[in-house]
Amino acid sequence: MNKAKNVLYDALWVGPLGAVIVEFKRTSNVRDVRDGLIALAYALDNEPHGSQALLLLGKSRLTRKRLQEEANRLRAIVRPELAQRIWLAEMDEEGAIRGEIPQDGLPLRDYLKTMARQEFNPAGERVNRDSVKAHLLHHWLGGNGPITQAQLRRDTQASAPTVAAAMADFERQGLLHTTPTGVMLHEPSWEAWRRLAEAYAAKRTEVRFEDPSGMARSPMVMLQRLRDLQANKGVAQSVCVSGVIGAMFYDTHFDTTAPPRLDLCVYDGDLDFMRRLDAGLTVTKDPKSKAVVVVHMVPSKIVFGIPILSERVAPALDCLADILELGLISEARDFTQVLNQKAKLMFEARSANAIN
């Protein structure tokens, strides 16, 4: 990967007709696409004249028509000579690139496919800026004070440019506070929380389980069965509860009548435990089907340094991402307010202990 100093993009390709800066995003969220295009416009404005920029989406469910609308919207608001050098394309599940790319040719396409395998493959993806941002958020949620970028690099094993890019993203959102001893987050707004959770969720792979018989155990009963398997059989040691049930561990007053499903985060890629949890459940690829269990396969490289609670509860950001996916927007907003308040109280307590 190439990255120029103080410039935010994921890769730089240099061909016979000049340079192409590339940003990779694995998302189906229109806001993420807009943010990516605008960020590229800023980055491209600092590049030598003639350079071009490409936003390449991976595993996106957005239609080509919608993507074209977003590209046209950007081109209508930026300078014409800049707009004509910004491109938007997507890579499908088979690795084929659809849409226009600058300097269209095999060398650039081969390069993009090689880089995309690192960016869009959850099992082997590198540590990226969203992973670093998630780590800094959880550092703040623990009531911790400032942290240096050097420490962030050590904690996350991310490169210096990746950490710098994550910090720059936070700065653009007005979330970063620089102190003499390091950087620290400001209290995230609801919109900031939402964007962080959606970007984080895009790094996970979802496996949905339905019950063809209609006789599945309730989410709480299945959770107790999982706990028994973990405690007595030694299985599913890298599985944590997430979603609505996980949120209840952080907020005992979390407002929902009953968990609509059991959300689980798996950190080692092993799903064998599901057969012992309920052998009657089957995997479904229909996103509209009623799933009774949803397993989120979390790449190990995005959970570094994040403490998993002793009750095997997933980090708060996972829980929030699942609540948003369920469409519980009001409950998600209230949840973030509780998290903000708890973080402030923990920070005040730590500061008081340090003084005493």
Tab-separated table of C-alpha atoms in Angstrom:
chain	number	residue	atom	x	y	z
A	1	MET	CA	0.000	0.000	0.000
A	2	ASN	CA	1.156	3.503	-0.824
A	3	LYS	CA	0.004	6.569	1.014
A	4	ALA	CA	1.299	10.099	0.690
A	5	LYS	CA	2.034	12.076	3.806
A	6	ASN	CA	-1.018	13.764	5.368
A	7	VAL	CA	-3.293	12.578	2.543
A	8	LEU	CA	-6.234	10.325	3.291
A	9	TYR	CA	-6.697	7.434	0.896
A	10	ASP	CA	-6.053	3.713	1.007
A	11	ALA	CA	-3.834	3.113	-2.013
A	12	LEU	CA	-1.896	4.845	-4.772
A	13	TRP	CA	-1.446	3.344	-8.240
A	14	VAL	CA	0.921	4.975	-10.708
A	15	GLY	CA	0.595	4.105	-14.383
A	16	PRO	CA	1.825	5.495	-17.676
A	17	LEU	CA	-0.935	8.125	-17.695
A	18	GLY	CA	-0.395	9.318	-14.144
A	19	ALA	CA	-1.459	8.519	-10.594
A	20	VAL	CA	-4.748	7.114	-9.310
A	21	ILE	CA	-5.585	7.435	-5.629
A	22	VAL	CA	-7.958	4.750	-4.383
A	23	GLU	CA	-10.334	4.496	-1.460
A	24	PHE	CA	-11.916	1.122	-0.595
A	25	LYS	CA	-15.248	0.913	1.223
A	26	ARG	CA	-17.203	-2.193	2.099
A	27	THR	CA	-20.634	-0.676	2.617
A	28	SER	CA	-24.233	-0.546	1.462
A	29	ASN	CA	-24.856	2.799	3.132
A	30	VAL	CA	-25.405	5.793	0.850
A	31	ARG	CA	-23.955	8.183	3.446
A	32	ASP	CA	-20.702	6.227	3.445
A	33	VAL	CA	-20.545	6.505	-0.338
A	34	ARG	CA	-21.079	10.261	-0.164
A	35	ASP	CA	-18.459	10.643	2.558
A	36	GLY	CA	-15.992	8.596	0.533
A	37	LEU	CA	-16.505	10.643	-2.609
A	38	ILE	CA	-16.170	13.951	-0.777
A	39	ALA	CA	-13.038	12.767	1.032
A	40	LEU	CA	-11.531	11.774	-2.316
A	41	ALA	CA	-12.368	15.186	-3.773
A	42	TYR	CA	-10.433	16.848	-0.941
A	43	ALA	CA	-7.519	14.441	-1.348
A	44	LEU	CA	-7.448	14.806	-5.124
A	45	ASP	CA	-7.331	18.593	-4.837
A	46	ASN	CA	-3.950	18.213	-3.116
A	47	GLU	CA	-2.534	15.874	-5.755
A	48	PRO	CA	-0.587	16.860	-8.899
A	49	HIS	CA	-2.739	18.018	-11.798
A	50	GLY	CA	-3.873	15.094	-13.905
A	51	SER	CA	-4.139	12.649	-11.009
A	52	GLN	CA	-7.394	10.766	-10.719
A	53	ALA	CA	-9.381	9.221	-7.855
A	54	LEU	CA	-11.458	6.066	-7.510
A	55	LEU	CA	-13.884	4.952	-4.821
A	56	LEU	CA	-14.214	1.160	-5.054
A	57	LEU	CA	-17.068	-0.425	-3.125
A	58	GLY	CA	-17.064	-4.031	-1.999
A	59	LYS	CA	-20.047	-6.303	-1.339
A	60	SER	CA	-22.445	-3.403	-1.754
A	61	ARG	CA	-26.181	-3.952	-2.095
A	62	LEU	CA	-26.694	-0.553	-3.711
A	63	THR	CA	-27.908	-0.654	-7.308
A	64	ARG	CA	-25.845	0.687	-10.175
A	65	LYS	CA	-28.540	3.318	-10.742
A	66	ARG	CA	-28.219	4.557	-7.154
A	67	LEU	CA	-24.430	4.651	-7.353
A	68	GLN	CA	-24.591	6.598	-10.588
A	69	GLU	CA	-26.938	9.090	-8.916
A	70	GLU	CA	-24.429	9.629	-6.114
A	71	ALA	CA	-21.573	10.080	-8.574
A	72	ASN	CA	-23.616	12.617	-10.538
A	73	ARG	CA	-24.548	14.455	-7.351
A	74	LEU	CA	-20.890	14.867	-6.433
A	75	ARG	CA	-19.981	16.045	-9.925
A	76	ALA	CA	-22.682	18.710	-9.685
A	77	ILE	CA	-21.193	20.322	-6.576
A	78	VAL	CA	-17.423	20.194	-7.121
A	79	ARG	CA	-15.335	22.054	-9.672
A	80	PRO	CA	-15.798	20.575	-13.168
A	81	GLU	CA	-12.078	19.972	-13.725
A	82	LEU	CA	-12.021	18.031	-10.430
A	83	ALA	CA	-15.338	16.245	-10.958
A	84	GLN	CA	-14.258	14.652	-14.222
A	85	ARG	CA	-11.336	12.951	-12.452
A	86	ILE	CA	-13.368	11.195	-9.712
A	87	TRP	CA	-14.716	7.706	-10.402
A	88	LEU	CA	-17.025	5.279	-8.621
A	89	ALA	CA	-17.103	1.494	-9.130
A	90	GLU	CA	-17.957	-1.656	-7.223
A	91	MET	CA	-16.571	-5.171	-6.908
A	92	ASP	CA	-19.050	-8.045	-6.811
A	93	GLU	CA	-18.843	-11.307	-4.876
A	94	GLU	CA	-16.903	-12.972	-7.717
A	95	GLY	CA	-14.277	-10.242	-7.785
A	96	ALA	CA	-15.457	-8.588	-11.001
A	97	ILE	CA	-15.243	-4.799	-11.098
A	98	ARG	CA	-18.394	-3.132	-12.380
A	99	GLY	CA	-18.555	0.485	-13.407
A	100	GLU	CA	-16.018	2.832	-14.927
A	101	ILE	CA	-12.497	3.123	-13.624
A	102	PRO	CA	-9.802	5.621	-14.619
A	103	GLN	CA	-7.217	4.513	-17.176
A	104	ASP	CA	-9.288	1.406	-17.777
A	105	GLY	CA	-6.910	-1.451	-18.425
A	106	LEU	CA	-5.681	-4.767	-17.092
A	107	PRO	CA	-2.748	-3.456	-14.997
A	108	LEU	CA	-4.992	-1.217	-12.872
A	109	ARG	CA	-7.732	-3.846	-12.622
A	110	ASP	CA	-5.239	-6.490	-11.491
A	111	TYR	CA	-3.850	-4.097	-8.880
A	112	LEU	CA	-7.333	-3.268	-7.597
A	113	LYS	CA	-8.246	-6.934	-7.305
A	114	THR	CA	-5.094	-7.666	-5.322
A	115	MET	CA	-5.687	-4.775	-2.927
A	116	ALA	CA	-9.407	-5.505	-2.649
A	117	ARG	CA	-8.727	-9.034	-1.431
A	118	GLN	CA	-7.061	-7.478	1.619
A	119	GLU	CA	-9.775	-4.851	2.102
A	120	PHE	CA	-12.961	-6.845	1.496
A	121	ASN	CA	-12.073	-10.299	2.819
A	122	PRO	CA	-13.031	-10.327	6.533
A	123	ALA	CA	-10.872	-13.359	7.323
A	124	GLY	CA	-7.652	-11.724	6.251
A	125	GLU	CA	-8.244	-8.022	6.086
A	126	ARG	CA	-5.610	-5.694	7.356
A	127	VAL	CA	-6.080	-3.391	10.290
A	128	ASN	CA	-7.829	-0.347	8.838
A	129	ARG	CA	-8.915	3.055	10.068
A	130	ASP	CA	-12.366	1.865	11.190
A	131	SER	CA	-10.678	-0.738	13.380
A	132	VAL	CA	-8.468	1.941	14.943
A	133	LYS	CA	-11.459	4.214	15.494
A	134	ALA	CA	-13.350	1.378	17.192
A	135	HIS	CA	-10.385	0.789	19.487
A	136	LEU	CA	-10.131	4.463	20.440
A	137	LEU	CA	-13.873	4.586	21.085
A	138	HIS	CA	-13.704	1.637	23.461
A	139	HIS	CA	-10.672	3.190	25.144
A	140	TRP	CA	-12.824	6.263	25.802
A	141	LEU	CA	-15.819	4.186	26.936
A	142	GLY	CA	-13.626	2.679	29.625
A	143	GLY	CA	-13.170	6.119	31.178
A	144	ASN	CA	-9.536	6.258	30.100
A	145	GLY	CA	-7.655	9.479	29.505
A	146	PRO	CA	-5.580	10.564	26.494
A	147	ILE	CA	-3.628	8.034	24.480
A	148	THR	CA	-0.692	8.684	22.165
A	149	GLN	CA	-0.716	7.700	18.506
A	150	ALA	CA	2.351	5.577	19.203
A	151	GLN	CA	0.383	3.627	21.800
A	152	LEU	CA	-2.505	3.249	19.372
A	153	ARG	CA	-0.111	1.751	16.843
A	154	ARG	CA	1.216	-0.682	19.430
A	155	ASP	CA	-2.273	-1.649	20.609
A	156	THR	CA	-3.727	-2.165	17.156
A	157	GLN	CA	-0.671	-3.204	15.121
A	158	ALA	CA	-1.827	-0.632	12.559
A	159	SER	CA	0.564	1.368	10.430
A	160	ALA	CA	1.330	5.002	11.231
A	161	PRO	CA	-0.573	6.266	8.139
A	162	THR	CA	-3.621	4.189	9.107
A	163	VAL	CA	-3.659	5.612	12.628
A	164	ALA	CA	-3.168	9.117	11.251
A	165	ALA	CA	-6.045	8.595	8.821
A	166	ALA	CA	-8.323	7.436	11.643
A	167	MET	CA	-7.422	10.473	13.716
A	168	ALA	CA	-8.047	12.761	10.740
A	169	ASP	CA	-11.502	11.223	10.275
A	170	PHE	CA	-12.317	11.970	13.903
A	171	GLU	CA	-10.963	15.500	13.551
A	172	ARG	CA	-13.223	16.175	10.564
A	173	GLN	CA	-16.189	15.140	12.709
A	174	GLY	CA	-15.068	17.361	15.583
A	175	LEU	CA	-14.609	14.343	17.836
A	176	LEU	CA	-10.899	14.519	18.594
A	177	HIS	CA	-9.334	16.476	21.433
A	178	THR	CA	-5.554	16.854	21.440
A	179	THR	CA	-3.821	17.198	24.804
A	180	PRO	CA	-0.166	17.439	25.801
A	181	THR	CA	-0.234	13.727	26.628
A	182	GLY	CA	-2.098	12.399	23.603
A	183	VAL	CA	-5.485	12.376	21.910
A	184	MET	CA	-8.901	11.805	23.406
A	185	LEU	CA	-12.420	11.638	22.067
A	186	HIS	CA	-15.046	14.251	22.684
A	187	GLU	CA	-18.412	12.826	23.635
A	188	PRO	CA	-19.843	11.392	20.379
A	189	SER	CA	-23.154	12.745	19.155
A	190	TRP	CA	-25.922	10.388	18.116
A	191	GLU	CA	-25.006	10.855	14.457
A	192	ALA	CA	-21.341	10.102	15.204
A	193	TRP	CA	-22.316	6.946	17.099
A	194	ARG	CA	-24.513	5.803	14.247
A	195	ARG	CA	-21.798	6.248	11.639
A	196	LEU	CA	-19.193	4.514	13.773
A	197	ALA	CA	-21.483	1.539	14.375
A	198	GLU	CA	-22.418	1.178	10.711
A	199	ALA	CA	-18.800	1.379	9.559
A	200	TYR	CA	-17.773	-1.153	12.200
A	201	ALA	CA	-20.620	-3.512	11.258
A	202	ALA	CA	-19.501	-3.468	7.634
A	203	LYS	CA	-16.330	-5.313	8.674
A	204	ARG	CA	-18.310	-8.257	10.033
A	205	THR	CA	-19.874	-11.128	8.095
A	206	GLU	CA	-23.418	-12.094	9.044
A	207	VAL	CA	-24.774	-15.646	9.220
A	208	ARG	CA	-28.529	-15.858	9.784
A	209	PHE	CA	-30.292	-18.887	11.277
A	210	GLU	CA	-34.012	-19.511	10.928
A	211	ASP	CA	-36.312	-22.138	12.394
A	212	PRO	CA	-38.289	-23.999	9.697
A	213	SER	CA	-40.395	-25.777	12.326
A	214	GLY	CA	-41.485	-22.631	14.140
A	215	MET	CA	-40.645	-24.340	17.444
A	216	ALA	CA	-37.340	-22.644	18.262
A	217	ARG	CA	-36.437	-21.854	21.834
A	218	SER	CA	-36.750	-18.236	22.931
A	219	PRO	CA	-33.608	-16.048	22.662
A	220	MET	CA	-33.120	-16.035	26.446
A	221	VAL	CA	-33.490	-19.828	26.676
A	222	MET	CA	-30.970	-20.308	23.873
A	223	LEU	CA	-28.585	-17.900	25.599
A	224	GLN	CA	-28.769	-19.952	28.795
A	225	ARG	CA	-28.087	-23.090	26.784
A	226	LEU	CA	-25.057	-21.370	25.241
A	227	ARG	CA	-23.820	-20.394	28.702
A	228	ASP	CA	-24.148	-24.010	29.850
A	229	LEU	CA	-22.198	-25.242	26.827
A	230	GLN	CA	-19.451	-22.708	27.483
A	231	ALA	CA	-19.222	-23.474	31.201
A	232	ASN	CA	-19.646	-27.254	31.182
A	233	LYS	CA	-18.509	-28.439	27.751
A	234	GLY	CA	-15.725	-25.966	27.015
A	235	VAL	CA	-17.150	-25.067	23.616
A	236	ALA	CA	-17.864	-21.670	22.054
A	237	GLN	CA	-15.183	-19.980	24.126
A	238	SER	CA	-14.839	-17.191	21.567
A	239	VAL	CA	-18.559	-16.424	21.359
A	240	CYS	CA	-20.132	-13.382	23.017
A	241	VAL	CA	-23.723	-12.241	23.231
A	242	SER	CA	-24.513	-9.034	21.392
A	243	GLY	CA	-27.594	-7.196	20.146
A	244	VAL	CA	-30.493	-6.366	22.437
A	245	ILE	CA	-29.508	-8.892	25.106
A	246	GLY	CA	-25.916	-7.653	25.125
A	247	ALA	CA	-27.089	-4.061	25.458
A	248	MET	CA	-28.977	-5.004	28.640
A	249	PHE	CA	-25.640	-5.715	30.343
A	250	TYR	CA	-24.505	-2.156	29.660
A	251	ASP	CA	-27.898	-0.567	30.345
A	252	THR	CA	-30.134	-2.448	32.782
A	253	HIS	CA	-33.030	-0.189	31.771
A	254	PHE	CA	-32.659	-0.835	28.068
A	255	ASP	CA	-36.151	-0.248	26.711
A	256	THR	CA	-37.486	-3.253	24.809
A	257	THR	CA	-40.286	-5.644	25.676
A	258	ALA	CA	-38.486	-8.833	24.646
A	259	PRO	CA	-35.366	-9.653	22.625
A	260	PRO	CA	-36.521	-10.228	19.029
A	261	ARG	CA	-33.622	-12.613	18.354
A	262	LEU	CA	-30.311	-13.821	19.753
A	263	ASP	CA	-27.313	-11.921	18.335
A	264	LEU	CA	-23.904	-13.496	18.825
A	265	CYS	CA	-20.388	-12.356	17.930
A	266	VAL	CA	-17.870	-15.033	16.967
A	267	TYR	CA	-14.173	-14.144	17.057
A	268	ASP	CA	-12.531	-17.360	15.861
A	269	GLY	CA	-14.675	-18.223	12.826
A	270	ASP	CA	-15.953	-21.494	14.340
A	271	LEU	CA	-19.710	-22.117	13.983
A	272	ASP	CA	-19.765	-25.762	15.104
A	273	PHE	CA	-21.357	-24.750	18.409
A	274	MET	CA	-24.601	-23.872	16.578
A	275	ARG	CA	-25.418	-27.563	16.030
A	276	ARG	CA	-25.287	-28.089	19.779
A	277	LEU	CA	-27.186	-24.904	20.521
A	278	ASP	CA	-30.150	-25.979	18.379
A	279	ALA	CA	-29.761	-28.630	15.683
A	280	GLY	CA	-33.098	-27.644	14.139
A	281	LEU	CA	-31.921	-24.228	12.977
A	282	THR	CA	-30.872	-23.773	9.365
A	283	VAL	CA	-28.837	-21.095	7.632
A	284	THR	CA	-30.770	-18.672	5.450
A	285	LYS	CA	-29.387	-16.133	2.994
A	286	ASP	CA	-32.695	-14.291	2.772
A	287	PRO	CA	-32.203	-10.985	4.624
A	288	LYS	CA	-36.002	-10.662	4.951
A	289	SER	CA	-36.512	-14.017	6.634
A	290	LYS	CA	-37.239	-14.089	10.350
A	291	ALA	CA	-33.925	-15.076	11.883
A	292	VAL	CA	-33.997	-16.427	15.430
A	293	VAL	CA	-30.191	-16.328	15.750
A	294	VAL	CA	-27.829	-14.025	13.893
A	295	VAL	CA	-24.116	-14.750	14.181
A	296	HIS	CA	-21.698	-11.929	13.393
A	297	MET	CA	-18.282	-13.213	12.338
A	298	VAL	CA	-15.892	-10.593	13.645
A	299	PRO	CA	-12.386	-10.442	12.131
A	300	SER	CA	-9.879	-10.933	14.918
A	301	LYS	CA	-7.921	-7.877	13.833
A	302	ILE	CA	-10.691	-5.484	14.836
A	303	VAL	CA	-11.085	-6.616	18.435
A	304	PHE	CA	-7.538	-6.082	19.676
A	305	GLY	CA	-7.335	-4.558	23.111
A	306	ILE	CA	-11.127	-4.395	23.512
A	307	PRO	CA	-12.004	-5.986	26.850
A	308	ILE	CA	-14.672	-8.675	26.607
A	309	LEU	CA	-16.762	-8.645	29.767
A	310	SER	CA	-16.545	-11.666	32.041
A	311	GLU	CA	-20.143	-12.557	31.137
A	312	ARG	CA	-18.968	-12.959	27.532
A	313	VAL	CA	-20.776	-9.843	26.356
A	314	ALA	CA	-19.623	-8.291	23.088
A	315	PRO	CA	-18.283	-4.717	23.020
A	316	ALA	CA	-20.886	-1.958	23.111
A	317	LEU	CA	-20.267	-0.997	19.488
A	318	ASP	CA	-21.280	-4.496	18.354
A	319	CYS	CA	-24.463	-4.297	20.392
A	320	LEU	CA	-25.298	-0.894	18.933
A	321	ALA	CA	-24.668	-2.091	15.377
A	322	ASP	CA	-27.095	-4.986	15.893
A	323	ILE	CA	-29.769	-2.753	17.427
A	324	LEU	CA	-29.532	-0.416	14.449
A	325	GLU	CA	-29.836	-3.351	12.051
A	326	LEU	CA	-33.051	-4.341	13.823
A	327	GLY	CA	-34.437	-0.868	13.156
A	328	LEU	CA	-34.703	0.041	16.859
A	329	ILE	CA	-33.615	3.625	16.245
A	330	SER	CA	-35.145	5.222	19.339
A	331	GLU	CA	-33.729	2.486	21.570
A	332	ALA	CA	-30.321	2.828	19.900
A	333	ARG	CA	-30.290	6.583	20.534
A	334	ASP	CA	-31.136	6.071	24.215
A	335	PHE	CA	-28.435	3.404	24.459
A	336	THR	CA	-25.749	5.791	23.208
A	337	GLN	CA	-26.813	8.396	25.761
A	338	VAL	CA	-26.335	5.836	28.527
A	339	LEU	CA	-22.925	4.876	27.156
A	340	ASN	CA	-21.861	8.540	27.029
A	341	GLN	CA	-22.982	9.134	30.587
A	342	LYS	CA	-21.218	6.028	31.894
A	343	ALA	CA	-17.997	6.984	30.110
A	344	LYS	CA	-18.049	10.455	31.690
A	345	LEU	CA	-18.683	9.049	35.163
A	346	MET	CA	-15.878	6.509	34.787
A	347	PHE	CA	-13.465	9.188	33.571
A	348	GLU	CA	-14.355	11.458	36.509
A	349	ALA	CA	-13.847	8.586	38.938
A	350	ARG	CA	-10.463	7.694	37.430
A	351	SER	CA	-9.375	11.326	37.532
A	352	ALA	CA	-10.398	11.669	41.172
A	353	ASN	CA	-8.484	8.513	42.103
A	354	ALA	CA	-5.403	9.798	40.297
A	355	ILE	CA	-5.502	13.057	42.277
A	356	ASN	CA	-5.975	11.263	45.571
